PDB file of C-alpha atoms in Angstrom:
ATOM      1  CA  MET I1428     106.307  81.081  61.570  1.00  0.00           C
ATOM      2  CA  ALA I1429     103.024  82.365  63.563  1.00  0.00           C
ATOM      3  CA  ASN I1430     103.510  85.464  65.412  1.00  0.00           C
ATOM      4  CA  THR I1431     104.491  85.472  69.118  1.00  0.00           C
ATOM      5  CA  LEU I1432     100.643  86.112  70.004  1.00  0.00           C
ATOM      6  CA  GLU I1433      99.239  83.064  68.122  1.00  0.00           C
ATOM      7  CA  GLN I1434     101.819  80.971  69.638  1.00  0.00           C
ATOM      8  CA  LEU I1435     100.941  81.965  72.845  1.00  0.00           C
ATOM      9  CA  LYS I1436      97.115  81.376  72.443  1.00  0.00           C
ATOM     10  CA  PRO I1437      97.356  77.411  72.297  1.00  0.00           C
ATOM     11  CA  ILE I1438      99.207  77.136  75.542  1.00  0.00           C
ATOM     12  CA  THR I1439      97.638  80.276  77.458  1.00  0.00           C
ATOM     13  CA  THR I1440      94.247  81.780  77.213  1.00  0.00           C
ATOM     14  CA  ILE I1441      94.537  85.370  76.277  1.00  0.00           C
ATOM     15  CA  VAL I1442      92.450  88.097  77.816  1.00  0.00           C
ATOM     16  CA  ALA I1443      92.250  91.459  76.650  1.00  0.00           C
ATOM     17  CA  ASP I1444      92.763  94.210  79.372  1.00  0.00           C
ATOM     18  CA  THR I1445      90.843  96.965  78.054  1.00  0.00           C
ATOM     19  CA  GLY I1446      87.284  98.383  77.454  1.00  0.00           C
ATOM     20  CA  ASP I1447      88.077  99.412  73.873  1.00  0.00           C
ATOM     21  CA  ILE I1448      85.692  97.504  71.504  1.00  0.00           C
ATOM     22  CA  GLU I1449      87.953  98.051  68.558  1.00  0.00           C
ATOM     23  CA  ALA I1450      91.155  96.574  69.932  1.00  0.00           C
ATOM     24  CA  ILE I1451      89.027  93.518  71.254  1.00  0.00           C
ATOM     25  CA  LYS I1452      87.764  92.884  67.872  1.00  0.00           C
ATOM     26  CA  ARG I1453      91.456  93.331  66.542  1.00  0.00           C
ATOM     27  CA  TYR I1454      92.987  90.683  68.768  1.00  0.00           C
ATOM     28  CA  GLN I1455      90.077  88.117  69.406  1.00  0.00           C
ATOM     29  CA  PRO I1456      91.023  87.195  72.856  1.00  0.00           C
ATOM     30  CA  GLU I1457      88.731  84.563  74.721  1.00  0.00           C
ATOM     31  CA  ASP I1458      87.735  86.964  77.438  1.00  0.00           C
ATOM     32  CA  ALA I1459      88.228  90.401  78.667  1.00  0.00           C
ATOM     33  CA  THR I1460      88.477  92.555  81.757  1.00  0.00           C
ATOM     34  CA  THR I1461      87.545  96.099  82.891  1.00  0.00           C
ATOM     35  CA  ASN I1462      88.125  98.070  85.812  1.00  0.00           C
ATOM     36  CA  PRO I1463      87.464 101.636  86.880  1.00  0.00           C
ATOM     37  CA  SER I1464      90.037 103.339  85.027  1.00  0.00           C
ATOM     38  CA  LEU I1465      89.326 101.173  81.847  1.00  0.00           C
ATOM     39  CA  ILE I1466      85.669 102.361  82.068  1.00  0.00           C
ATOM     40  CA  LEU I1467      86.634 106.049  82.468  1.00  0.00           C
ATOM     41  CA  LYS I1468      89.005 105.718  79.749  1.00  0.00           C
ATOM     42  CA  ALA I1469      86.440 103.899  77.463  1.00  0.00           C
ATOM     43  CA  SER I1470      83.672 106.566  78.345  1.00  0.00           C
ATOM     44  CA  GLN I1471      86.141 108.930  76.462  1.00  0.00           C
ATOM     45  CA  ILE I1472      85.432 107.083  73.235  1.00  0.00           C
ATOM     46  CA  PRO I1473      82.705 108.772  70.924  1.00  0.00           C
ATOM     47  CA  GLU I1474      81.120 105.480  69.894  1.00  0.00           C
ATOM     48  CA  TYR I1475      80.243 104.834  73.420  1.00  0.00           C
ATOM     49  CA  SER I1476      78.122 107.934  73.968  1.00  0.00           C
ATOM     50  CA  GLY I1477      74.939 106.084  73.343  1.00  0.00           C
ATOM     51  CA  LEU I1478      75.887 103.594  76.149  1.00  0.00           C
ATOM     52  CA  ILE I1479      76.303 106.564  78.513  1.00  0.00           C
ATOM     53  CA  GLU I1480      73.080 108.215  77.391  1.00  0.00           C
ATOM     54  CA  ASN I1481      71.454 104.518  77.944  1.00  0.00           C
ATOM     55  CA  ALA I1482      72.847 104.598  81.650  1.00  0.00           C
ATOM     56  CA  ILE I1483      71.863 108.093  82.509  1.00  0.00           C
ATOM     57  CA  THR I1484      68.417 107.152  81.180  1.00  0.00           C
ATOM     58  CA  TRP I1485      68.012 104.162  83.114  1.00  0.00           C
ATOM     59  CA  ALA I1486      69.481 105.694  86.400  1.00  0.00           C
ATOM     60  CA  LYS I1487      66.894 108.409  86.406  1.00  0.00           C
ATOM     61  CA  SER I1488      64.103 105.834  85.906  1.00  0.00           C
ATOM     62  CA  GLN I1489      65.212 104.292  89.190  1.00  0.00           C
ATOM     63  CA  SER I1490      65.454 107.039  91.478  1.00  0.00           C
ATOM     64  CA  ASN I1491      64.678 111.030  91.963  1.00  0.00           C
ATOM     65  CA  ASP I1492      67.842 111.041  94.471  1.00  0.00           C
ATOM     66  CA  VAL I1493      70.714 112.562  92.186  1.00  0.00           C
ATOM     67  CA  GLU I1494      73.541 110.629  94.246  1.00  0.00           C
ATOM     68  CA  GLN I1495      71.411 107.352  94.089  1.00  0.00           C
ATOM     69  CA  GLN I1496      71.327 108.207  90.189  1.00  0.00           C
ATOM     70  CA  ILE I1497      75.048 108.612  90.021  1.00  0.00           C
ATOM     71  CA  GLU I1498      75.764 105.410  91.400  1.00  0.00           C
ATOM     72  CA  ASP I1499      73.034 103.544  89.442  1.00  0.00           C
ATOM     73  CA  ALA I1500      74.425 105.130  86.119  1.00  0.00           C
ATOM     74  CA  GLY I1501      78.114 104.090  86.846  1.00  0.00           C
ATOM     75  CA  ASP I1502      76.929 100.521  87.469  1.00  0.00           C
ATOM     76  CA  LYS I1503      74.753 100.509  84.359  1.00  0.00           C
ATOM     77  CA  LEU I1504      77.518 102.039  82.394  1.00  0.00           C
ATOM     78  CA  ALA I1505      79.963  99.288  83.623  1.00  0.00           C
ATOM     79  CA  VAL I1506      77.369  96.845  82.431  1.00  0.00           C
ATOM     80  CA  ASN I1507      76.705  98.575  79.329  1.00  0.00           C
ATOM     81  CA  ILE I1508      80.275  98.350  78.256  1.00  0.00           C
ATOM     82  CA  GLY I1509      80.354  94.716  79.219  1.00  0.00           C
ATOM     83  CA  LEU I1510      77.582  93.814  77.197  1.00  0.00           C
ATOM     84  CA  GLU I1511      79.300  95.382  74.284  1.00  0.00           C
ATOM     85  CA  ILE I1512      82.285  93.406  74.859  1.00  0.00           C
ATOM     86  CA  LEU I1513      80.395  90.070  75.131  1.00  0.00           C
ATOM     87  CA  LYS I1514      79.149  90.579  71.638  1.00  0.00           C
ATOM     88  CA  ILE I1515      82.710  89.844  70.547  1.00  0.00           C
ATOM     89  CA  VAL I1516      84.552  87.839  72.930  1.00  0.00           C
ATOM     90  CA  PRO I1517      83.208  84.006  73.351  1.00  0.00           C
ATOM     91  CA  GLY I1518      84.238  83.803  76.953  1.00  0.00           C
ATOM     92  CA  ARG I1519      83.679  85.914  79.900  1.00  0.00           C
ATOM     93  CA  ILE I1520      83.676  89.634  80.965  1.00  0.00           C
ATOM     94  CA  SER I1521      85.187  90.741  84.361  1.00  0.00           C
ATOM     95  CA  THR I1522      83.265  93.703  85.730  1.00  0.00           C
ATOM     96  CA  GLU I1523      84.636  95.278  89.224  1.00  0.00           C
ATOM     97  CA  VAL I1524      82.903  96.171  92.368  1.00  0.00           C
ATOM     98  CA  ASP I1525      83.617  99.648  93.381  1.00  0.00           C
ATOM     99  CA  ALA I1526      87.039  99.886  94.882  1.00  0.00           C
ATOM    100  CA  ARG I1527      85.541 102.035  97.765  1.00  0.00           C
ATOM    101  CA  LEU I1528      83.963  98.791  99.145  1.00  0.00           C
ATOM    102  CA  SER I1529      86.924  96.861  99.440  1.00  0.00           C
ATOM    103  CA  PHE I1530      86.955  96.785 103.025  1.00  0.00           C
ATOM    104  CA  ASP I1531      83.270  95.729 103.252  1.00  0.00           C
ATOM    105  CA  LYS I1532      82.199  92.375 102.604  1.00  0.00           C
ATOM    106  CA  THR I1533      78.446  92.855 103.021  1.00  0.00           C
ATOM    107  CA  ALA I1534      78.424  95.864 100.520  1.00  0.00           C
ATOM    108  CA  SER I1535      80.515  94.131  98.112  1.00  0.00           C
ATOM    109  CA  ILE I1536      78.204  90.996  98.017  1.00  0.00           C
ATOM    110  CA  ALA I1537      75.254  93.562  97.448  1.00  0.00           C
ATOM    111  CA  LYS I1538      77.192  95.118  94.776  1.00  0.00           C
ATOM    112  CA  ALA I1539      77.789  91.951  93.033  1.00  0.00           C
ATOM    113  CA  HIS I1540      74.419  90.764  93.306  1.00  0.00           C
ATOM    114  CA  LYS I1541      73.199  94.211  91.530  1.00  0.00           C
ATOM    115  CA  LEU I1542      75.814  93.820  88.544  1.00  0.00           C
ATOM    116  CA  ILE I1543      74.800  90.298  88.106  1.00  0.00           C
ATOM    117  CA  LYS I1544      71.142  91.310  87.957  1.00  0.00           C
ATOM    118  CA  LEU I1545      71.867  94.039  85.445  1.00  0.00           C
ATOM    119  CA  TYR I1546      73.360  91.748  83.215  1.00  0.00           C
ATOM    120  CA  GLN I1547      70.556  88.952  83.676  1.00  0.00           C
ATOM    121  CA  GLU I1548      68.148  91.759  82.776  1.00  0.00           C
ATOM    122  CA  ALA I1549      69.991  92.200  79.651  1.00  0.00           C
ATOM    123  CA  GLY I1550      70.040  88.530  78.827  1.00  0.00           C
ATOM    124  CA  ILE I1551      73.386  87.538  79.995  1.00  0.00           C
ATOM    125  CA  ASP I1552      73.769  84.662  82.090  1.00  0.00           C
ATOM    126  CA  LYS I1553      75.918  84.952  85.236  1.00  0.00           C
ATOM    127  CA  SER I1554      78.132  81.995  83.890  1.00  0.00           C
ATOM    128  CA  ARG I1555      79.635  84.803  81.555  1.00  0.00           C
ATOM    129  CA  ILE I1556      80.506  86.913  84.160  1.00  0.00           C
ATOM    130  CA  LEU I1557      83.495  87.475  86.753  1.00  0.00           C
ATOM    131  CA  ILE I1558      82.800  89.751  89.639  1.00  0.00           C
ATOM    132  CA  LYS I1559      86.238  91.580  90.321  1.00  0.00           C
ATOM    133  CA  LEU I1560      86.844  92.255  93.689  1.00  0.00           C
ATOM    134  CA  ALA I1561      90.485  93.570  95.529  1.00  0.00           C
ATOM    135  CA  SER I1562      92.184  91.012  97.255  1.00  0.00           C
ATOM    136  CA  THR I1563      91.706  92.118 100.911  1.00  0.00           C
ATOM    137  CA  TRP I1564      90.457  89.789 103.611  1.00  0.00           C
ATOM    138  CA  GLU I1565      87.267  91.305 103.311  1.00  0.00           C
ATOM    139  CA  GLY I1566      87.029  90.941  99.578  1.00  0.00           C
ATOM    140  CA  ILE I1567      88.405  87.336  99.574  1.00  0.00           C
ATOM    141  CA  CYS I1568      85.430  86.653 102.342  1.00  0.00           C
ATOM    142  CA  ALA I1569      82.952  88.372 100.039  1.00  0.00           C
ATOM    143  CA  ALA I1570      84.179  86.175  97.036  1.00  0.00           C
ATOM    144  CA  LYS I1571      83.812  82.865  98.897  1.00  0.00           C
ATOM    145  CA  GLU I1572      80.309  83.408  99.782  1.00  0.00           C
ATOM    146  CA  LEU I1573      79.621  84.400  96.060  1.00  0.00           C
ATOM    147  CA  GLU I1574      81.368  81.564  94.591  1.00  0.00           C
ATOM    148  CA  GLN I1575      78.973  79.277  96.916  1.00  0.00           C
ATOM    149  CA  GLU I1576      76.082  81.085  95.438  1.00  0.00           C
ATOM    150  CA  GLY I1577      77.606  80.280  92.129  1.00  0.00           C
ATOM    151  CA  ILE I1578      78.853  83.547  91.012  1.00  0.00           C
ATOM    152  CA  ASN I1579      82.396  83.342  90.008  1.00  0.00           C
ATOM    153  CA  CYS I1580      84.879  85.800  90.887  1.00  0.00           C
ATOM    154  CA  ASN I1581      88.213  87.529  89.563  1.00  0.00           C
ATOM    155  CA  LEU I1582      90.319  88.720  92.821  1.00  0.00           C
ATOM    156  CA  THR I1583      92.473  91.609  91.473  1.00  0.00           C
ATOM    157  CA  LEU I1584      95.168  94.015  93.060  1.00  0.00           C
ATOM    158  CA  LEU I1585      96.820  90.793  94.306  1.00  0.00           C
ATOM    159  CA  PHE I1586     100.647  91.138  95.087  1.00  0.00           C
ATOM    160  CA  CYS I1587     101.826  88.562  97.203  1.00  0.00           C
ATOM    161  CA  PHE I1588     101.644  84.731  98.190  1.00  0.00           C
ATOM    162  CA  ALA I1589      99.300  85.167 101.231  1.00  0.00           C
ATOM    163  CA  GLN I1590      96.681  86.839  99.173  1.00  0.00           C
ATOM    164  CA  ALA I1591      97.044  83.937  96.724  1.00  0.00           C
ATOM    165  CA  ARG I1592      96.736  81.196  99.032  1.00  0.00           C
ATOM    166  CA  ALA I1593      93.799  82.851 101.029  1.00  0.00           C
ATOM    167  CA  CYS I1594      91.985  83.131  97.586  1.00  0.00           C
ATOM    168  CA  ALA I1595      92.629  79.452  96.548  1.00  0.00           C
ATOM    169  CA  GLU I1596      91.523  78.527  99.894  1.00  0.00           C
ATOM    170  CA  ALA I1597      88.239  80.327  99.654  1.00  0.00           C
ATOM    171  CA  GLY I1598      87.487  78.480  96.330  1.00  0.00           C
ATOM    172  CA  VAL I1599      87.821  81.642  94.230  1.00  0.00           C
ATOM    173  CA  TYR I1600      87.563  81.186  90.540  1.00  0.00           C
ATOM    174  CA  LEU I1601      90.475  83.199  89.118  1.00  0.00           C
ATOM    175  CA  ILE I1602      93.024  85.482  90.619  1.00  0.00           C
ATOM    176  CA  SER I1603      95.063  88.364  89.008  1.00  0.00           C
ATOM    177  CA  PRO I1604      98.304  88.854  90.372  1.00  0.00           C
ATOM    178  CA  PHE I1605      99.775  92.262  89.314  1.00  0.00           C
ATOM    179  CA  VAL I1606     103.025  91.561  87.335  1.00  0.00           C
ATOM    180  CA  GLY I1607     104.185  94.994  86.206  1.00  0.00           C
ATOM    181  CA  ARG I1608     103.185  96.686  89.585  1.00  0.00           C
ATOM    182  CA  ILE I1609     105.343  94.449  91.733  1.00  0.00           C
ATOM    183  CA  LEU I1610     108.093  95.195  89.296  1.00  0.00           C
ATOM    184  CA  ASP I1611     107.569  98.875  89.672  1.00  0.00           C
ATOM    185  CA  TRP I1612     107.902  98.469  93.094  1.00  0.00           C
ATOM    186  CA  TYR I1613     111.310  96.552  93.341  1.00  0.00           C
ATOM    187  CA  LYS I1614     112.762  99.046  90.637  1.00  0.00           C
ATOM    188  CA  LYS I1615     111.969 101.988  92.649  1.00  0.00           C
ATOM    189  CA  ASP I1616     113.031 100.304  96.170  1.00  0.00           C
ATOM    190  CA  THR I1617     116.463  98.625  94.657  1.00  0.00           C
ATOM    191  CA  GLY I1618     117.231 100.892  91.766  1.00  0.00           C
ATOM    192  CA  LEU I1619     117.843  97.700  89.827  1.00  0.00           C
ATOM    193  CA  GLU I1620     116.757  96.622  86.104  1.00  0.00           C
ATOM    194  CA  TYR I1621     115.818  93.085  86.033  1.00  0.00           C
ATOM    195  CA  SER I1622     115.826  90.567  83.265  1.00  0.00           C
ATOM    196  CA  ALA I1623     112.503  89.008  82.209  1.00  0.00           C
ATOM    197  CA  SER I1624     113.464  85.911  84.030  1.00  0.00           C
ATOM    198  CA  GLU I1625     114.444  87.637  87.335  1.00  0.00           C
ATOM    199  CA  ASP I1626     111.549  89.946  87.438  1.00  0.00           C
ATOM    200  CA  PRO I1627     110.038  89.960  90.653  1.00  0.00           C
ATOM    201  CA  GLY I1628     106.489  89.967  89.258  1.00  0.00           C
ATOM    202  CA  VAL I1629     107.303  86.884  87.021  1.00  0.00           C
ATOM    203  CA  VAL I1630     109.044  85.150  90.038  1.00  0.00           C
ATOM    204  CA  SER I1631     105.888  85.674  92.124  1.00  0.00           C
ATOM    205  CA  VAL I1632     103.460  84.302  89.465  1.00  0.00           C
ATOM    206  CA  THR I1633     105.239  81.518  88.833  1.00  0.00           C
ATOM    207  CA  SER I1634     105.560  80.541  92.454  1.00  0.00           C
ATOM    208  CA  ILE I1635     101.813  81.014  92.978  1.00  0.00           C
ATOM    209  CA  TYR I1636     101.180  79.098  89.786  1.00  0.00           C
ATOM    210  CA  ASN I1637     103.453  76.104  90.749  1.00  0.00           C
ATOM    211  CA  TYR I1638     101.815  75.924  94.356  1.00  0.00           C
ATOM    212  CA  TYR I1639      98.346  75.827  93.003  1.00  0.00           C
ATOM    213  CA  LYS I1640      99.060  72.970  90.689  1.00  0.00           C
ATOM    214  CA  ARG I1641     101.222  71.118  93.478  1.00  0.00           C
ATOM    215  CA  HIS I1642      98.368  71.170  95.918  1.00  0.00           C
ATOM    216  CA  GLY I1643      95.413  70.601  93.157  1.00  0.00           C
ATOM    217  CA  PHE I1644      93.731  74.165  93.656  1.00  0.00           C
ATOM    218  CA  ASN I1645      91.387  74.760  90.706  1.00  0.00           C
ATOM    219  CA  THR I1646      91.602  78.583  90.915  1.00  0.00           C
ATOM    220  CA  VAL I1647      92.718  79.862  87.578  1.00  0.00           C
ATOM    221  CA  VAL I1648      95.835  82.005  87.757  1.00  0.00           C
ATOM    222  CA  MET I1649      95.610  84.914  85.309  1.00  0.00           C
ATOM    223  CA  GLY I1650      98.727  87.193  85.244  1.00  0.00           C
ATOM    224  CA  ALA I1651      97.962  91.091  84.968  1.00  0.00           C
ATOM    225  CA  SER I1652      99.607  94.217  84.562  1.00  0.00           C
ATOM    226  CA  PHE I1653     102.401  93.851  82.203  1.00  0.00           C
ATOM    227  CA  ARG I1654     105.054  96.373  81.594  1.00  0.00           C
ATOM    228  CA  ASN I1655     106.861  94.554  78.426  1.00  0.00           C
ATOM    229  CA  THR I1656     106.427  91.398  76.248  1.00  0.00           C
ATOM    230  CA  GLY I1657     109.261  89.738  78.257  1.00  0.00           C
ATOM    231  CA  GLU I1658     107.135  89.272  81.383  1.00  0.00           C
ATOM    232  CA  ILE I1659     104.305  87.761  79.069  1.00  0.00           C
ATOM    233  CA  ILE I1660     106.954  85.474  77.313  1.00  0.00           C
ATOM    234  CA  GLU I1661     108.380  84.128  80.519  1.00  0.00           C
ATOM    235  CA  LEU I1662     104.924  83.523  81.846  1.00  0.00           C
ATOM    236  CA  ALA I1663     103.989  81.328  78.821  1.00  0.00           C
ATOM    237  CA  GLY I1664     102.014  78.485  79.909  1.00  0.00           C
ATOM    238  CA  CYS I1665     100.213  80.375  82.616  1.00  0.00           C
ATOM    239  CA  ASP I1666      96.476  79.712  82.912  1.00  0.00           C
ATOM    240  CA  ARG I1667      95.442  82.835  81.613  1.00  0.00           C
ATOM    241  CA  LEU I1668      97.137  86.266  80.806  1.00  0.00           C
ATOM    242  CA  THR I1669      95.191  89.627  80.599  1.00  0.00           C
ATOM    243  CA  ILE I1670      97.070  91.967  78.233  1.00  0.00           C
ATOM    244  CA  GLY I1671      96.656  95.627  77.109  1.00  0.00           C
ATOM    245  CA  PRO I1672      96.092  96.663  73.436  1.00  0.00           C
ATOM    246  CA  ALA I1673      99.835  98.095  73.149  1.00  0.00           C
ATOM    247  CA  LEU I1674     101.539  95.005  74.235  1.00  0.00           C
ATOM    248  CA  LEU I1675      98.926  92.640  72.204  1.00  0.00           C
ATOM    249  CA  GLU I1676      99.928  94.706  69.253  1.00  0.00           C
ATOM    250  CA  GLU I1677     103.822  94.485  69.904  1.00  0.00           C
ATOM    251  CA  LEU I1678     103.203  90.551  70.324  1.00  0.00           C
ATOM    252  CA  SER I1679     101.414  90.271  66.921  1.00  0.00           C
ATOM    253  CA  ASN I1680     104.053  92.110  65.334  1.00  0.00           C
ATOM    254  CA  SER I1681     106.720  89.802  66.862  1.00  0.00           C
ATOM    255  CA  ASN I1682     108.086  86.492  65.590  1.00  0.00           C
ATOM    256  CA  THR I1683     109.959  85.543  68.879  1.00  0.00           C
ATOM    257  CA  PRO I1684     109.360  81.750  69.530  1.00  0.00           C
ATOM    258  CA  ILE I1685     107.621  80.500  72.457  1.00  0.00           C
ATOM    259  CA  VAL I1686     108.700  78.281  75.015  1.00  0.00           C
ATOM    260  CA  GLN I1687     105.979  77.020  77.700  1.00  0.00           C
ATOM    261  CA  LYS I1688     107.853  77.854  80.771  1.00  0.00           C
ATOM    262  CA  LEU I1689     105.050  76.835  83.446  1.00  0.00           C
ATOM    263  CA  LEU I1690     103.915  73.668  83.463  1.00  0.00           C
ATOM    264  CA  PRO I1691     101.219  71.656  85.206  1.00  0.00           C
ATOM    265  CA  ALA I1692     102.501  69.469  88.311  1.00  0.00           C
ATOM    266  CA  THR I1693     103.388  65.733  87.551  1.00  0.00           C
ATOM    267  CA  GLU I1694     101.973  65.005  91.163  1.00  0.00           C
ATOM    268  CA  VAL I1695      99.547  66.443  93.730  1.00  0.00           C
ATOM    269  CA  VAL I1696     100.261  66.747  97.201  1.00  0.00           C
ATOM    270  CA  ALA I1697      97.902  67.750 100.275  1.00  0.00           C
ATOM    271  CA  ALA I1698      97.819  71.538 101.124  1.00  0.00           C
ATOM    272  CA  GLU I1699      98.334  73.074 104.697  1.00  0.00           C
ATOM    273  CA  PRO I1700      95.261  73.712 106.848  1.00  0.00           C
ATOM    274  CA  ALA I1701      93.553  77.008 105.785  1.00  0.00           C
ATOM    275  CA  MET I1702      94.887  80.460 106.987  1.00  0.00           C
ATOM    276  CA  SER I1703      93.033  82.124 109.691  1.00  0.00           C
ATOM    277  CA  GLU I1704      92.273  85.851 109.329  1.00  0.00           C
ATOM    278  CA  ALA I1705      95.083  86.731 111.795  1.00  0.00           C
ATOM    279  CA  GLN I1706      97.769  84.643 109.964  1.00  0.00           C
ATOM    280  CA  PHE I1707      96.570  86.107 106.496  1.00  0.00           C
ATOM    281  CA  ARG I1708      96.736  89.760 108.007  1.00  0.00           C
ATOM    282  CA  TRP I1709     100.107  89.154 109.585  1.00  0.00           C
ATOM    283  CA  GLU I1710     101.887  87.532 106.506  1.00  0.00           C
ATOM    284  CA  PHE I1711     100.527  90.211 104.341  1.00  0.00           C
ATOM    285  CA  ASN I1712     101.592  92.843 106.671  1.00  0.00           C
ATOM    286  CA  GLU I1713     105.140  91.402 106.457  1.00  0.00           C
ATOM    287  CA  ASP I1714     105.404  92.325 102.685  1.00  0.00           C
ATOM    288  CA  PRO I1715     105.859  96.013 102.464  1.00  0.00           C
ATOM    289  CA  MET I1716     105.387  95.801  98.607  1.00  0.00           C
ATOM    290  CA  ALA I1717     101.945  94.093  98.903  1.00  0.00           C
ATOM    291  CA  VAL I1718     101.011  96.245 101.635  1.00  0.00           C
ATOM    292  CA  GLU I1719     101.986  99.521  99.727  1.00  0.00           C
ATOM    293  CA  LYS I1720     100.725  98.448  96.160  1.00  0.00           C
ATOM    294  CA  LEU I1721      97.276  97.053  97.405  1.00  0.00           C
ATOM    295  CA  ALA I1722      96.546 100.462  98.987  1.00  0.00           C
ATOM    296  CA  GLU I1723      97.779 102.667  96.227  1.00  0.00           C
ATOM    297  CA  GLY I1724      95.702 100.346  93.822  1.00  0.00           C
ATOM    298  CA  ILE I1725      92.441 100.904  95.720  1.00  0.00           C
ATOM    299  CA  ARG I1726      93.071 104.517  96.055  1.00  0.00           C
ATOM    300  CA  ASN I1727      93.790 104.872  92.316  1.00  0.00           C
ATOM    301  CA  PHE I1728      90.696 102.848  91.497  1.00  0.00           C
ATOM    302  CA  ALA I1729      88.486 104.890  93.698  1.00  0.00           C
ATOM    303  CA  ILE I1730      89.924 108.362  92.086  1.00  0.00           C
ATOM    304  CA  ASP I1731      88.905 107.122  88.717  1.00  0.00           C
ATOM    305  CA  GLN I1732      85.632 106.022  90.100  1.00  0.00           C
ATOM    306  CA  GLY I1733      85.322 109.430  91.376  1.00  0.00           C
ATOM    307  CA  LYS I1734      86.025 111.206  88.229  1.00  0.00           C
ATOM    308  CA  LEU I1735      83.652 108.853  86.146  1.00  0.00           C
ATOM    309  CA  GLU I1736      81.116 110.090  88.514  1.00  0.00           C
ATOM    310  CA  VAL I1737      81.770 113.709  88.222  1.00  0.00           C
ATOM    311  CA  MET I1738      81.294 113.063  84.490  1.00  0.00           C
ATOM    312  CA  LEU I1739      78.023 111.332  84.979  1.00  0.00           C
ATOM    313  CA  LYS I1740      76.574 113.833  87.565  1.00  0.00           C
ATOM    314  CA  ALA I1741      77.203 116.756  84.929  1.00  0.00           C
ATOM    315  CA  GLU I1742      75.314 114.310  82.430  1.00  0.00           C
ATOM    316  CA  LEU I1743      72.320 113.860  85.165  1.00  0.00           C
ATOM    317  CA  THR I1744      71.958 117.397  86.155  1.00  0.00           C
ATOM    318  CA  SER I1745      72.299 119.090  82.581  1.00  0.00           C
TER     319      SER I1745
END
């Protein structure tokens, strides 16, 4: 019998949630995703030192202002790592917009344009890039405009149905609902343990997937942020799943049979009229888990971006 990972691949596109080239080579996913935390971790890998040096050299050639050099070096490093990953995966790389821009639509669009330009200058067409944005109202509005320009987006830090619905109505290419972080919140809040089928993150993604299929939305659902393989197995059949190296290894060493749990709708019915900003903000506000986890996720990505910039500044000024 094929291992569990190989059983999953025919029914769900597997995406590597890492910046580690060796892990991506090992598990041969279709796509890969990165974020500031993964870029920070990847920057510690000795084999990546040349990518950092290249980013520093490029940043110095763009400006004499150290603060601008730090920003440019960070963007260039994220793209450099993405370029290395694209040598391995046949599909797409997701590269994230600075989390500190999560409430600034205009600046988010400008950053997306900059990242796409860096990829294009390296010979990579925008069709192989997903721009990652936080699922704030501003991030969703930025994604709507980018999608209309032909720049596909991955809306991340997604924790509730209101975010998912707004993303679909905006024509976003892909969403990344965070299964494990939803579970974390509920375990802390209730003190309970959950089986895989009752896992609040699994229940949330299943609900979003079924809504999208029932109403004919083309937005791709990609479950993310897993805590265990049980969550992954319960979401077999989801459009995509982005999985870290440790769980990819666990799945490849397992022979647990896969049963497709998520299935396309048998009929499609019209959706309700699109949400207004006020409706989105109210429904989001009514979910304390989503409010807390989105804010925490943005803060933590910003912290890791700051740590990366401290490292880059030291290199720039040495």
